[in-house]
Short mmCIF file of N, CA and C in Angstrom, two decimals:
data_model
loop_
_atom_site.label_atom_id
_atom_site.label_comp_id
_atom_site.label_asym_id
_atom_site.label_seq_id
_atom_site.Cartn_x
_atom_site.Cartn_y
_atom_site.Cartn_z
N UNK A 1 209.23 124.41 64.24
CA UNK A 1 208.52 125.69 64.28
C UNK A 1 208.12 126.08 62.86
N UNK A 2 207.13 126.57 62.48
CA UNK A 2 206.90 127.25 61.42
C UNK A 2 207.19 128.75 61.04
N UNK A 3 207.65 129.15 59.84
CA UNK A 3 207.73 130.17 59.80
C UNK A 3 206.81 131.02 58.94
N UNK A 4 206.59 131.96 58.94
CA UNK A 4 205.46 132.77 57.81
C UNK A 4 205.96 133.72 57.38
N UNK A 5 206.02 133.80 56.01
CA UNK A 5 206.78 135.60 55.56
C UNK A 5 205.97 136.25 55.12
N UNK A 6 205.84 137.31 55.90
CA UNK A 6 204.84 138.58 55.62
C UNK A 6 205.15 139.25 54.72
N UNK A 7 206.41 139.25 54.34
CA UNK A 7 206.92 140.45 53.22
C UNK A 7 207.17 141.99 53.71
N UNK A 8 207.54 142.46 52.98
CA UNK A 8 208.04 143.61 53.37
C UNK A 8 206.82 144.13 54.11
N UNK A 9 207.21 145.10 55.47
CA UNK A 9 206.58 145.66 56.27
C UNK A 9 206.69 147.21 56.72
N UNK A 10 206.13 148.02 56.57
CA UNK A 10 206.00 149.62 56.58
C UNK A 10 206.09 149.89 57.95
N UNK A 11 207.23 151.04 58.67
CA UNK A 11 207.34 151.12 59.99
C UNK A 11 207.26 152.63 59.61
N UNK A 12 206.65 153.22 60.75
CA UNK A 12 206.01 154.56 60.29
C UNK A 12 207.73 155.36 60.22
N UNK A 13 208.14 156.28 60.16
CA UNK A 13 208.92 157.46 60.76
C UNK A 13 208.66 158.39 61.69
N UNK A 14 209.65 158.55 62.73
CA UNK A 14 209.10 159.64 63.74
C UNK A 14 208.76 160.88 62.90
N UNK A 15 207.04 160.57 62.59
CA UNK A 15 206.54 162.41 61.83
C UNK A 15 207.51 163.28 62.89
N UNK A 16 206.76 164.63 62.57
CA UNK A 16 206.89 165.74 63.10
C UNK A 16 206.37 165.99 63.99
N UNK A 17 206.10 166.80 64.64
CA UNK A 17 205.35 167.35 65.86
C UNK A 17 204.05 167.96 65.24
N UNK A 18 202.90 167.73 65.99
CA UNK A 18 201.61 168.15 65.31
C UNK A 18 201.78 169.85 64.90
N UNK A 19 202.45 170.23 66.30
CA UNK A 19 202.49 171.84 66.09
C UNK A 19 203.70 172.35 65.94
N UNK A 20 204.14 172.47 64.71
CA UNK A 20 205.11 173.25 64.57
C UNK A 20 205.69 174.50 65.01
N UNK A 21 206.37 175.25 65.51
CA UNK A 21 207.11 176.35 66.14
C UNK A 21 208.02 177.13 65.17
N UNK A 22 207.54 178.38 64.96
CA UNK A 22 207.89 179.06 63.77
C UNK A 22 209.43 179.94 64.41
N UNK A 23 209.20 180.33 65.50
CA UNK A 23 210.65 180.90 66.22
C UNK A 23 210.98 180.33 67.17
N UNK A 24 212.08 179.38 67.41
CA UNK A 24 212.13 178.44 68.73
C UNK A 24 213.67 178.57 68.58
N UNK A 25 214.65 179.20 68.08
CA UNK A 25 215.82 179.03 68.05
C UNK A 25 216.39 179.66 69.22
N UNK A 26 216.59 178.67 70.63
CA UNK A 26 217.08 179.31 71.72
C UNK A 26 218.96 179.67 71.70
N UNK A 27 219.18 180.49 71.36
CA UNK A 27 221.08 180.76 71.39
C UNK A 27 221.60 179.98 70.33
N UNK A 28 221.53 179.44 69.70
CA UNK A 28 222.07 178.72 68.03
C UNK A 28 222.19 177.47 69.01
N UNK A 29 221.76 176.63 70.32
CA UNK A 29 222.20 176.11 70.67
C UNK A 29 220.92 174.56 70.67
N UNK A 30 219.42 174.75 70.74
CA UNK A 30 218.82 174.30 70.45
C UNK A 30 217.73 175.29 69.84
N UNK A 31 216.55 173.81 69.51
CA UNK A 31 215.62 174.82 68.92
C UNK A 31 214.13 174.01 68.85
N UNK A 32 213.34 174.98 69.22
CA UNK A 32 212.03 173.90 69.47
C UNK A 32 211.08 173.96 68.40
N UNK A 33 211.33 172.94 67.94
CA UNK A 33 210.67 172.21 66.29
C UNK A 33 209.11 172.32 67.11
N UNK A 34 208.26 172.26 67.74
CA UNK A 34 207.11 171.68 67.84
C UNK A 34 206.68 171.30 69.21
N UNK A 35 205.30 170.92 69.55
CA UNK A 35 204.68 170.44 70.30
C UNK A 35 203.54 169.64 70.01
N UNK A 36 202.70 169.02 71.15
CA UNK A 36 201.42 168.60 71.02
C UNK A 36 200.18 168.92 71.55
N UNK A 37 200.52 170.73 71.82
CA UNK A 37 198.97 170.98 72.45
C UNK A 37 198.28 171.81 71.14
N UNK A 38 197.03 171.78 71.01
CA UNK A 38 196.37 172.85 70.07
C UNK A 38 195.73 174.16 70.63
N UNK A 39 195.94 175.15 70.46
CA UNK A 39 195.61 176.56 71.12
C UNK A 39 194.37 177.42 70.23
N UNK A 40 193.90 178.10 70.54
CA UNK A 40 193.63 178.35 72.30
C UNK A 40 193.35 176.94 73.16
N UNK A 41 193.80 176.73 74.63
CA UNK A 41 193.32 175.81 75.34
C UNK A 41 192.40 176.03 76.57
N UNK A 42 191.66 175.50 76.89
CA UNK A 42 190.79 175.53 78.03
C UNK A 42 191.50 174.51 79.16
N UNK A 43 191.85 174.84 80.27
CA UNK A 43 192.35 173.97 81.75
C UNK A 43 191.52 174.06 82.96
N UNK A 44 190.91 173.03 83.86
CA UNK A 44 190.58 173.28 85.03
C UNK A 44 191.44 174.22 85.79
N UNK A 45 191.47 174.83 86.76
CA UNK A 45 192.17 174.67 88.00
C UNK A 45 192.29 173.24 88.67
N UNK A 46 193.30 173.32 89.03
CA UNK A 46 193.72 172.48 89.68
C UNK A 46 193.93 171.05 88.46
N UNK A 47 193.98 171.27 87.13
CA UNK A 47 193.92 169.81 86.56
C UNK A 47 195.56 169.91 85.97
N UNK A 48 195.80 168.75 85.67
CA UNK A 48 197.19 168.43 85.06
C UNK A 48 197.37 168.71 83.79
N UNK A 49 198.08 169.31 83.06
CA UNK A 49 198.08 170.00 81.80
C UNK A 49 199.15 169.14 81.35
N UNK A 50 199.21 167.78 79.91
CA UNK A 50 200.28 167.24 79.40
C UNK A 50 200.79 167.88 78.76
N UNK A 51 201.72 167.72 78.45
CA UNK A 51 202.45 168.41 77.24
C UNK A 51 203.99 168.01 76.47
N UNK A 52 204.44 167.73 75.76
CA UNK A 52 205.24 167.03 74.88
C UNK A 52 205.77 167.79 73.67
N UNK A 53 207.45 168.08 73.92
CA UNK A 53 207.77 169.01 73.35
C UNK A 53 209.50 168.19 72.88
N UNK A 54 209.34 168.90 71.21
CA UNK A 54 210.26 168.31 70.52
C UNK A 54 211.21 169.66 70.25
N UNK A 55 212.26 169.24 70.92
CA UNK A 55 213.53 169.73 71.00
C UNK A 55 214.90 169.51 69.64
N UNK A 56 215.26 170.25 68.88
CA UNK A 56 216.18 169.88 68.22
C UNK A 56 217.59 170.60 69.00
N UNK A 57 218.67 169.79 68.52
CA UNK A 57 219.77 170.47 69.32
C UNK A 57 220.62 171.17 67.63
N UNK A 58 220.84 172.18 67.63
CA UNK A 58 221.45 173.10 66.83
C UNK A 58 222.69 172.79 67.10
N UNK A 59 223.58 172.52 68.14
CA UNK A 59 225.02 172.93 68.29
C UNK A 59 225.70 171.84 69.39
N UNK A 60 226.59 171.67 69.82
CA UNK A 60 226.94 169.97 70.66
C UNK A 60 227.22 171.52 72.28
N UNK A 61 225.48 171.24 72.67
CA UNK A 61 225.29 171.48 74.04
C UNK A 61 226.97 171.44 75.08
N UNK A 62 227.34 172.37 75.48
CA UNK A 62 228.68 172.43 76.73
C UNK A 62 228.00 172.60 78.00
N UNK A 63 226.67 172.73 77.87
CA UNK A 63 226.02 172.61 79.44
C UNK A 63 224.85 171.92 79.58
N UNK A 64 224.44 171.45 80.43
CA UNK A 64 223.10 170.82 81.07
C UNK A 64 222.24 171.65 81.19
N UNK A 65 221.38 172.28 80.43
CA UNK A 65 219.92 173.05 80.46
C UNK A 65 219.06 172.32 80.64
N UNK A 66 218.55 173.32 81.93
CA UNK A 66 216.62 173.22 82.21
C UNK A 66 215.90 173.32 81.84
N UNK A 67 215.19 172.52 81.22
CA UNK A 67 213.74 173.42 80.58
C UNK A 67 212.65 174.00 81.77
N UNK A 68 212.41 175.15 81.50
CA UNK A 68 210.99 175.45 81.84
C UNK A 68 209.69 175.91 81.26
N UNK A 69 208.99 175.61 81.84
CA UNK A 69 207.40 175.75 81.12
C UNK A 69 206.59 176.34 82.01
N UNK A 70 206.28 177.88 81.52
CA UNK A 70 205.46 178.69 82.44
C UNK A 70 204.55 178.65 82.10
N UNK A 71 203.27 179.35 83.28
CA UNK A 71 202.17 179.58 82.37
C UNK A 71 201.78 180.60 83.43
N UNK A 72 201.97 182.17 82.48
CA UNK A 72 202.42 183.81 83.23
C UNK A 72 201.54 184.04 83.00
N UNK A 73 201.02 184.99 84.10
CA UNK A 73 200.21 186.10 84.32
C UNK A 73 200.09 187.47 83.49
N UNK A 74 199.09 188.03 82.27
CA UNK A 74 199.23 189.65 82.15
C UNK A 74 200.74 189.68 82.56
N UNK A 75 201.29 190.22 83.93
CA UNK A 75 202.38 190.77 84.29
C UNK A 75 203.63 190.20 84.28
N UNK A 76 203.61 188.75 83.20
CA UNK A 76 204.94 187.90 83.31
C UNK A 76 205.17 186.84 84.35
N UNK A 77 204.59 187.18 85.46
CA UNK A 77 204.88 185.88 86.78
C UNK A 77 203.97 184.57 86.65
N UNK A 78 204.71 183.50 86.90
CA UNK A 78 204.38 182.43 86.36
C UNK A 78 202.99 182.11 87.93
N UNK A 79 202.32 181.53 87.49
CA UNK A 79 201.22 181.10 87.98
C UNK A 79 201.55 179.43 88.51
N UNK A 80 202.05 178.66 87.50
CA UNK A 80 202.50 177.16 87.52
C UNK A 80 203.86 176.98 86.49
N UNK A 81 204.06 176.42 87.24
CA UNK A 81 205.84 176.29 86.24
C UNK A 81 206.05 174.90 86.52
N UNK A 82 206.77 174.19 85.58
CA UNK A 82 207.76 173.12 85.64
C UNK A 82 208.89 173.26 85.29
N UNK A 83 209.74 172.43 85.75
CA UNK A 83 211.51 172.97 85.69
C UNK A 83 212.18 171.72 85.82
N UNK A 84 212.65 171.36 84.57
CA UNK A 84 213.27 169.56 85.18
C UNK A 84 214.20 169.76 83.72
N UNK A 85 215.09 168.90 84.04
CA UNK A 85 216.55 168.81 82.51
C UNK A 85 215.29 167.58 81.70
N UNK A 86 215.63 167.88 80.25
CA UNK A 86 214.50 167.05 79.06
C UNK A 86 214.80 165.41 79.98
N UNK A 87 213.43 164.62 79.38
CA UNK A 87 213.35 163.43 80.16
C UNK A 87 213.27 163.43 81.42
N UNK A 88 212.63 164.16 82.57
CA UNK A 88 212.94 164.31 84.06
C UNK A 88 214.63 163.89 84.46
N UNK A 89 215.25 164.42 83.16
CA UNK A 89 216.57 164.20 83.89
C UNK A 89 216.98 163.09 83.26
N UNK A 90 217.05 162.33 82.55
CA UNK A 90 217.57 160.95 82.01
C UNK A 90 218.08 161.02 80.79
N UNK A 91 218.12 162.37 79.77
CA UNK A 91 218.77 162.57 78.90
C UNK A 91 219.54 163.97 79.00
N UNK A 92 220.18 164.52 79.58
CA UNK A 92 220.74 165.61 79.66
C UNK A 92 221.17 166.51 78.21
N UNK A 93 221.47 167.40 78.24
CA UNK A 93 221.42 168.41 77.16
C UNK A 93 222.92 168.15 76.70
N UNK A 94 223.92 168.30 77.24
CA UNK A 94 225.01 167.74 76.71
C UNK A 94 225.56 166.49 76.32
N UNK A 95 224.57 165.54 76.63
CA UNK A 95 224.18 164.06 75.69
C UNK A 95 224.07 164.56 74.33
N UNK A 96 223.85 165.71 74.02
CA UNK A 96 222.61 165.52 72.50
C UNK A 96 223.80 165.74 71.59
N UNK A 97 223.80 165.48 70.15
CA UNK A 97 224.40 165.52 69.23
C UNK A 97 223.83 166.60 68.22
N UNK A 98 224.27 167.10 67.08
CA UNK A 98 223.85 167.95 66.12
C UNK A 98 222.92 167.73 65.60
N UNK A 99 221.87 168.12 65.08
CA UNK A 99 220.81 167.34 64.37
C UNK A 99 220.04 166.58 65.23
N UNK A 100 220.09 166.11 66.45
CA UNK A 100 219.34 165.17 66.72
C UNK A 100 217.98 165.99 67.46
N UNK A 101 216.66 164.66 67.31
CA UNK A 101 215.46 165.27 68.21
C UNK A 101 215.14 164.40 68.99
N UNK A 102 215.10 165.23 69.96
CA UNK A 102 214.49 165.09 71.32
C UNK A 102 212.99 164.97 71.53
N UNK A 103 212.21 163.92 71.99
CA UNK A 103 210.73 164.69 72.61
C UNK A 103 210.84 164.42 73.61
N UNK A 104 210.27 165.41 74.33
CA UNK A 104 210.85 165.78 75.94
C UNK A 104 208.72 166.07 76.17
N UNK A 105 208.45 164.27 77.05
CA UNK A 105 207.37 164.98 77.41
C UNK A 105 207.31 165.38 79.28
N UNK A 106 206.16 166.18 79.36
CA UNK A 106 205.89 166.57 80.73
C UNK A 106 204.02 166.79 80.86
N UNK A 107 204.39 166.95 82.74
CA UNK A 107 203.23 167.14 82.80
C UNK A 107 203.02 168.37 84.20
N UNK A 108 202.45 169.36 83.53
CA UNK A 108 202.47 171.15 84.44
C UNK A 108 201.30 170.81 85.12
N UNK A 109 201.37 171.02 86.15
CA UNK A 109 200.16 171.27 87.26
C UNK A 109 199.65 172.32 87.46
N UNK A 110 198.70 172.76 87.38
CA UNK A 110 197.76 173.85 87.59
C UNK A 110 197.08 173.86 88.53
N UNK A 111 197.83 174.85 89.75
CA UNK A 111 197.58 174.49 90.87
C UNK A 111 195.61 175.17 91.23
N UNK A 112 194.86 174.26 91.59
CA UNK A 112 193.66 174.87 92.48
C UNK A 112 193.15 175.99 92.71
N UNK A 113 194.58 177.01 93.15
CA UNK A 113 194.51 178.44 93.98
C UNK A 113 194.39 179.68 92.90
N UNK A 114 194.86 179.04 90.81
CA UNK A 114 195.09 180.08 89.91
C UNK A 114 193.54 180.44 89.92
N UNK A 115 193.85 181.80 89.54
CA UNK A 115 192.64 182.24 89.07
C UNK A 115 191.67 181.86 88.06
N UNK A 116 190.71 181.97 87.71
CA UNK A 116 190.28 181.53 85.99
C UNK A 116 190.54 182.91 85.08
N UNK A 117 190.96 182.76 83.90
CA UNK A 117 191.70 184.17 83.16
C UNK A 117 192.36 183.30 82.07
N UNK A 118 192.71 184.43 81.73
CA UNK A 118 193.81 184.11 80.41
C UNK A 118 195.15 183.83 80.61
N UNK A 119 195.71 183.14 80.07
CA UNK A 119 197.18 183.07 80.52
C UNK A 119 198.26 182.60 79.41
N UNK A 120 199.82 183.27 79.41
CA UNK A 120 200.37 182.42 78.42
C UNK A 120 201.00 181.24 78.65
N UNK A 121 201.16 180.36 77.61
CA UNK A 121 202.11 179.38 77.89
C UNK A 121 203.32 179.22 77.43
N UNK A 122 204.50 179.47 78.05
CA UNK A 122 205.67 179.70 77.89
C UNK A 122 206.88 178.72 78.29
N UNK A 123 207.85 178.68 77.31
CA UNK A 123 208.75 177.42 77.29
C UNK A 123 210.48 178.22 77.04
N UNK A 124 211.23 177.59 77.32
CA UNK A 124 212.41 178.02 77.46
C UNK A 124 213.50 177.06 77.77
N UNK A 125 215.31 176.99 78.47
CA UNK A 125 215.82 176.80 78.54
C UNK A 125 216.99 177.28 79.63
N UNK A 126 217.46 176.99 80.51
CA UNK A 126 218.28 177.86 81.52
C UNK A 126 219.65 177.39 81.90
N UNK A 127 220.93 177.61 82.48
CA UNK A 127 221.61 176.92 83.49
C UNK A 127 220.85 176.99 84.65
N UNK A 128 220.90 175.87 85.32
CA UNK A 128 220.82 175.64 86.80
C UNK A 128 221.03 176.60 87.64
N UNK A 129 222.50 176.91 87.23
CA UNK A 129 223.46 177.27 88.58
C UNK A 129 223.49 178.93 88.67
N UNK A 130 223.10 179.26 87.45
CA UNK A 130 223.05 181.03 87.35
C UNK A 130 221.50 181.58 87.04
N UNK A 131 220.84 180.85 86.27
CA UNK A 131 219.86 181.12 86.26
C UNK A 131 219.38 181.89 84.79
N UNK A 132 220.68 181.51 84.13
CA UNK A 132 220.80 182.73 82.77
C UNK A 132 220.23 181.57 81.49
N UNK A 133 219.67 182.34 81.40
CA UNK A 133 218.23 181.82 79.44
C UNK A 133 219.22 181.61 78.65
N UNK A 134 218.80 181.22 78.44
CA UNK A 134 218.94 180.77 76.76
C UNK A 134 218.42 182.02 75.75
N UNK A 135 218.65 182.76 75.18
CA UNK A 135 218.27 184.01 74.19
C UNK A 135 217.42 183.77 73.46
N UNK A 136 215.70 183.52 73.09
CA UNK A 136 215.27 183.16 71.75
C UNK A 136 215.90 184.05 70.32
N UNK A 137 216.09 183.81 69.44
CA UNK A 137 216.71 183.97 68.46
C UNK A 137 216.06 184.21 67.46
N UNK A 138 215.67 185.34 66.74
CA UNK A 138 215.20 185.16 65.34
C UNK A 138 215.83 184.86 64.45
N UNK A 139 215.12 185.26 63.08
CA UNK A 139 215.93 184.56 61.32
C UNK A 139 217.17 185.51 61.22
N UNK A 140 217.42 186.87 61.96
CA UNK A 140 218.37 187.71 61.59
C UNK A 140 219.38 187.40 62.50
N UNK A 141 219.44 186.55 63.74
CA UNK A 141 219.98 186.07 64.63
C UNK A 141 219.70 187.29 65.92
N UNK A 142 218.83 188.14 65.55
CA UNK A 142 218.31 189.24 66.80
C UNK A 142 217.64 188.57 68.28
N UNK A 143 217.95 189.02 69.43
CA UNK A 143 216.90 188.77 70.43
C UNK A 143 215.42 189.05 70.86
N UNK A 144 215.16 187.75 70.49
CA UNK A 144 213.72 188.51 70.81
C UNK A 144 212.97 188.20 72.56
N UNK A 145 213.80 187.51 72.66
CA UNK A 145 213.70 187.53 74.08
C UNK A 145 213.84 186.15 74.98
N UNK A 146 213.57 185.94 76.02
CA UNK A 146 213.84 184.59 76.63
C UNK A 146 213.48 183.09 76.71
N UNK A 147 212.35 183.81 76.38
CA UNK A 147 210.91 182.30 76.31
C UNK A 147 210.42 182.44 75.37
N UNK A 148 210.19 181.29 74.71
CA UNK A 148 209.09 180.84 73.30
C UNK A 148 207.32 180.75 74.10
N UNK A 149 206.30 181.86 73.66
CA UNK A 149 205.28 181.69 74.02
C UNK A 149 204.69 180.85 73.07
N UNK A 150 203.97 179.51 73.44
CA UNK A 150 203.29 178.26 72.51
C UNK A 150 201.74 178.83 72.84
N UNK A 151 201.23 179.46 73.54
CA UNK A 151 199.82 179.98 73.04
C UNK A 151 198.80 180.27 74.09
N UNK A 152 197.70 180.54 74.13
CA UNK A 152 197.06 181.20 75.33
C UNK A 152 196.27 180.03 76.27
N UNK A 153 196.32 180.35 76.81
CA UNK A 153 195.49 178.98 78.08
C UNK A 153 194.36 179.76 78.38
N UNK A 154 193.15 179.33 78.71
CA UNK A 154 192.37 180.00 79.59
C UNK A 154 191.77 178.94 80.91
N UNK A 155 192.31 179.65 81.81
CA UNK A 155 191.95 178.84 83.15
C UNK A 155 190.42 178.83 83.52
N UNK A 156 190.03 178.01 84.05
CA UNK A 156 188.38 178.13 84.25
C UNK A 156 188.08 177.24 85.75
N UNK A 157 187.47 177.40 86.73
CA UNK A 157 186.80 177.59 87.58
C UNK A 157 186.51 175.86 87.80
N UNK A 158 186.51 175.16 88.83
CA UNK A 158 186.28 173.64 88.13
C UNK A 158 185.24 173.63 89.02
#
């Protein structure tokens, strides 16, 4: 057999996430470094919305959290939601270690029946079994509330 030496070879590093997340600290417990959509976004009805979201874990997870990903109405009620543990389930939240990142991708359906309008897109963390959030967290460690909004959608008419 022959062999050939290329010499040293450059392997990228997992960059960052295109979109960084300036408040994502859910309960000191994780925290969402980033995504890959750019906002404002335009969506059919009825089309599949990807999306790919990098998770850091802050603290050694004691429970299995859900992520969910809304996308609410003016009045808060979600229009289309997804709800699955990071990886559809194949890496669980109490797998994760300190420091480590996660990209947790998915894909939200936008069902046919939404209206065309504005809408937010909203991301979060839950137990299963109670139904209780995860706290978003600011720099002072204050609540600012449940869900990280990543930016406005506008639905349109297909």
């Amino acid at each position: 057999s022959t062999e050939l030496d290329l010499g040293p070879v450059d392997v990228a590093a997992l960059s960052g996430p295109p979109q960084p997340v300036k408040e994502g600290n859910l309960g000191d417990v994780v925290r969402l470094v980033g995504h890959d959509l750019m906002f404002p976004l335009e969506v059919t009805a009825g089309a599949t919305l990807p999306l790919t979201l990098t998770w850091e874990s802050l603290g050694e997870p004691d429970a299995d959290y859900t992520v969910f990903v809304h996308l609410t109405a003016a009045d808060g009620h979600p229009v289309a939601q997804l709800d699955s543990q990071p990886l559809q389930g194949a890496y669980p939240t109490s797998f994760w270690r300190v420091g480590e990142r996660v990209r947790d991708p998915s894909l939200l359906e936008i069902p046919s029946s939404v209206p065309h309008g504005d809408y937010d897109l909203r991301v979060g963390m839950y137990i299963l079994e109670t139904g209780e959030r995860l706290p978003l967290l600011g720099t002072e460690g204050q609540v600012l509330g449940d869900s990280i909004t990543l930016g406005r959608v506008t639905v349109t008419l297909p």
